[in-house]
Coordinates of C-alpha atoms in Angstrom, one line a residue:
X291 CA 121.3 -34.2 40.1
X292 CA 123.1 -36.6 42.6
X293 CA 121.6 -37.3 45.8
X294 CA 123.3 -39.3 48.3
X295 CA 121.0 -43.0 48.8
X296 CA 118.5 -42.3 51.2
X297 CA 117.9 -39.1 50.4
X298 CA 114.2 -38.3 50.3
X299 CA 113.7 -35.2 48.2
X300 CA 111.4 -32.6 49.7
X301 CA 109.3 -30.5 47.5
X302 CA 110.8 -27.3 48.6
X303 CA 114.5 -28.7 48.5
X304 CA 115.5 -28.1 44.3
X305 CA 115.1 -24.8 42.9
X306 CA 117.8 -25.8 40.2
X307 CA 118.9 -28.6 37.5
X308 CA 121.8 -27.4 35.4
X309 CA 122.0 -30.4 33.2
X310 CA 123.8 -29.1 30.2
X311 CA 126.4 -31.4 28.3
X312 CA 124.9 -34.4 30.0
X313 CA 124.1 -36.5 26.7
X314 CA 120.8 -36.4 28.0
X315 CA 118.5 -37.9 25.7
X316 CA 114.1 -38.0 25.1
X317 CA 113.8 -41.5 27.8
X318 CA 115.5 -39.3 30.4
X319 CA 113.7 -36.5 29.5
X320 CA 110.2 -38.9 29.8
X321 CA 111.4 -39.4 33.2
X322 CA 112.6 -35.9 34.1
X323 CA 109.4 -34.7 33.4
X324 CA 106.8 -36.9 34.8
X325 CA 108.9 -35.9 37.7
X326 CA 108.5 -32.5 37.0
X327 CA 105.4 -32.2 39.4
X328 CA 107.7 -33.0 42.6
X329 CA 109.5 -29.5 41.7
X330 CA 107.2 -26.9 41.7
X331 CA 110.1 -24.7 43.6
X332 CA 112.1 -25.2 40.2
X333 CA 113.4 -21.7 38.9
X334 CA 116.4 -22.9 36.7
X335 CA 115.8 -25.8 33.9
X336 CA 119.2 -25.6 31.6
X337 CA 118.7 -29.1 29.7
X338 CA 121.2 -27.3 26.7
X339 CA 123.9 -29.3 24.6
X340 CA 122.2 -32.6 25.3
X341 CA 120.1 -34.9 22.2
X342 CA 116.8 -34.0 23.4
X343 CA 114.9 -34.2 20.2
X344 CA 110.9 -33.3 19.2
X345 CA 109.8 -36.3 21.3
X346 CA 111.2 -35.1 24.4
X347 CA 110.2 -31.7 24.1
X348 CA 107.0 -32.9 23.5
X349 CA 107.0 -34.9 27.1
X350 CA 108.3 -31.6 28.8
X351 CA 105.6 -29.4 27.1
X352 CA 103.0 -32.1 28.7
X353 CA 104.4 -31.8 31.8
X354 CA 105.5 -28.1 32.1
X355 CA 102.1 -26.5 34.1
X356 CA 104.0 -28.2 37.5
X357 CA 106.9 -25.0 36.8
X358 CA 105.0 -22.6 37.9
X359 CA 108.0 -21.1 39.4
X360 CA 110.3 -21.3 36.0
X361 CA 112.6 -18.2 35.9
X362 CA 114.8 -19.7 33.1
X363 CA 114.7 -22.0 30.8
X364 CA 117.5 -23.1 28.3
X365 CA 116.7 -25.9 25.6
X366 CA 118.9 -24.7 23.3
X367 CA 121.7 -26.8 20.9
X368 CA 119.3 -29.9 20.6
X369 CA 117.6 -31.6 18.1
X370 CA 113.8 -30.2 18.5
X371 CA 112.2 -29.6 14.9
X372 CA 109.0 -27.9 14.1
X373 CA 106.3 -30.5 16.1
X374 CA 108.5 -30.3 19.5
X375 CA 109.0 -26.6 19.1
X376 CA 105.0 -26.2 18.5
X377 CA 104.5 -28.5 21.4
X378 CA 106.5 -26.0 24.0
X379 CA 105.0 -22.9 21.9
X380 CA 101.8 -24.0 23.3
X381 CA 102.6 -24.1 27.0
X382 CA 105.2 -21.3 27.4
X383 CA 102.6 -19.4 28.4
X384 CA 101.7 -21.0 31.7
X385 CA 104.6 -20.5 32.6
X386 CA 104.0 -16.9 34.6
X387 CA 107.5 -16.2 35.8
X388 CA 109.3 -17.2 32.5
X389 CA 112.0 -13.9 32.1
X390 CA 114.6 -15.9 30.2
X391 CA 114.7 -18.3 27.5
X392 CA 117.3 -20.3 25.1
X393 CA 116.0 -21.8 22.4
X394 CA 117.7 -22.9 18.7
X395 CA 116.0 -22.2 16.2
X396 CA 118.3 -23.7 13.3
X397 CA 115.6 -26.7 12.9
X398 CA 112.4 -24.3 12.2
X399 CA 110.5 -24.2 9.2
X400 CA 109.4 -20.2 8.7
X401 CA 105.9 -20.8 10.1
X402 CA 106.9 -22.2 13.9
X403 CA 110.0 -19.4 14.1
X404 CA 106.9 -16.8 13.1
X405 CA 104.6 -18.8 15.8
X406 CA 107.4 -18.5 18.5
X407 CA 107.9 -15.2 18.2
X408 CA 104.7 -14.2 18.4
X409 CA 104.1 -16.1 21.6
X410 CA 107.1 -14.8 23.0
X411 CA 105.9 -11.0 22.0
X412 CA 102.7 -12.0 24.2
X413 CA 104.4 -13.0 27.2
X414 CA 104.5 -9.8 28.9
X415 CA 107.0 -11.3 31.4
X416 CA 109.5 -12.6 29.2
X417 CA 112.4 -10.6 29.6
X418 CA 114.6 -12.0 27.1
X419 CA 114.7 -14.6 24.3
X420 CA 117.8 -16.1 22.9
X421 CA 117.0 -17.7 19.5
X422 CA 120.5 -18.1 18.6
X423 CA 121.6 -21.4 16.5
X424 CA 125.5 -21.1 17.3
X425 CA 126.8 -21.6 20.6
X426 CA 127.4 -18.4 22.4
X427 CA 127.0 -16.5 18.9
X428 CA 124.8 -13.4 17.7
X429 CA 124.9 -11.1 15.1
X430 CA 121.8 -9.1 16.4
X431 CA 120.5 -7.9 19.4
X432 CA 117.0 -6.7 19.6
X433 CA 115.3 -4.7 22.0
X434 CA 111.3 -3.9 22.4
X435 CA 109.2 -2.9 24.4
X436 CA 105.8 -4.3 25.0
X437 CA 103.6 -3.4 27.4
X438 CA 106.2 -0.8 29.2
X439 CA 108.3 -3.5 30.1
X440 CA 111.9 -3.9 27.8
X441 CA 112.2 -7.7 25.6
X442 CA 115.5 -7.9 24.2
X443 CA 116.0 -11.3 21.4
X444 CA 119.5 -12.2 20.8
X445 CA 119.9 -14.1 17.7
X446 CA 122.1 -14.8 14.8
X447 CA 118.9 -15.4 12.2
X448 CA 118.1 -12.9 9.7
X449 CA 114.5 -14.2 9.2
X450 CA 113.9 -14.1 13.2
X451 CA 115.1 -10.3 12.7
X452 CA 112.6 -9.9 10.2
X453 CA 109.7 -11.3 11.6
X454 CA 110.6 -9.7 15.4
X455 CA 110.5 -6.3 13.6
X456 CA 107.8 -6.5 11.3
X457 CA 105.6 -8.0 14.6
X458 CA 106.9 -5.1 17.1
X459 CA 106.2 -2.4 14.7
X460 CA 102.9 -3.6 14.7
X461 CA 102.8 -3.5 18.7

């Protein structure tokens, strides 16, 4: 985000970052979070394709009750491993208007892609999960329904396959 010098940024005024490709690394992320309480209008967090790694997911999970309003959320084609992934695990859900999310899993041990899905299968208000590891790739496309609402996983992962339909059956 660019703001012309002088600009004093209103709560109300960004409802967006689109900050994919930036090279965006865990000290800007450190920042961009404890920031994260002067955007509780934020609706669209796309921090994909940048070197965000467990440490700066970790930050963002810390911070992440501010997005309240958090529509969508793409983390995906980073470098977060099993202790940043459990980190956001834990506070995905707070966040009460969360219908999409992006998220590789190509770093998870077993365990923390079995976590994640089963926090995502309790989120009633997800709408859709992609937990792809290739860019803009899947093999498999899920859907569920929980709850009477439709949850559809996109994902290129055999094991995530597994687990989603050995959880869902259970549902």
């Amino acid at each position: 985000v660019v703001l012309p010098v002088g600009h004093r940024v209103q709560q109300a005024d960004v409802e967006e970052f689109r900050l994919s490709g930036f090279q965006i690394g865990d000290n800007e992320v450190l920042f961009l979070a404890a920031m994260f309480c002067y955007f509780p209008c934020l609706k669209y967090l796309d921090l994909s394709q940048n070197k965000i790694t467990s440490t700066g997911a970790t930050a963002m999970a810390a911070h992440m009750s501010h997005l309240q309003q958090l529509e969508w959320l793409d983390l995906s084609h980073n470098a977060i491993s099993d202790y940043g992934a459990m980190a956001m695990n834990e506070k995905l859900t707070h966040l009460r208007q969360l219908t999409y999310l992006k998220f590789t899993v190509s770093n998870l041990s077993t365990n923390t892609k079995k976590t994640l899905l089963t926090t995502l299968s309790n989120m009633t208000h997800l709408l859709e999960a992609n937990l792809s590891r290739r860019t803009a790739s899947y093999l498999y496309l899920i859907g569920f329904y929980k709850k009477g609402n439709r949850f559809t996983i996109q994902t290129d992962d055999v094991e995530v396959v597994f687990f989603a339909n050995q959880l869902f059956s259970q549902v």
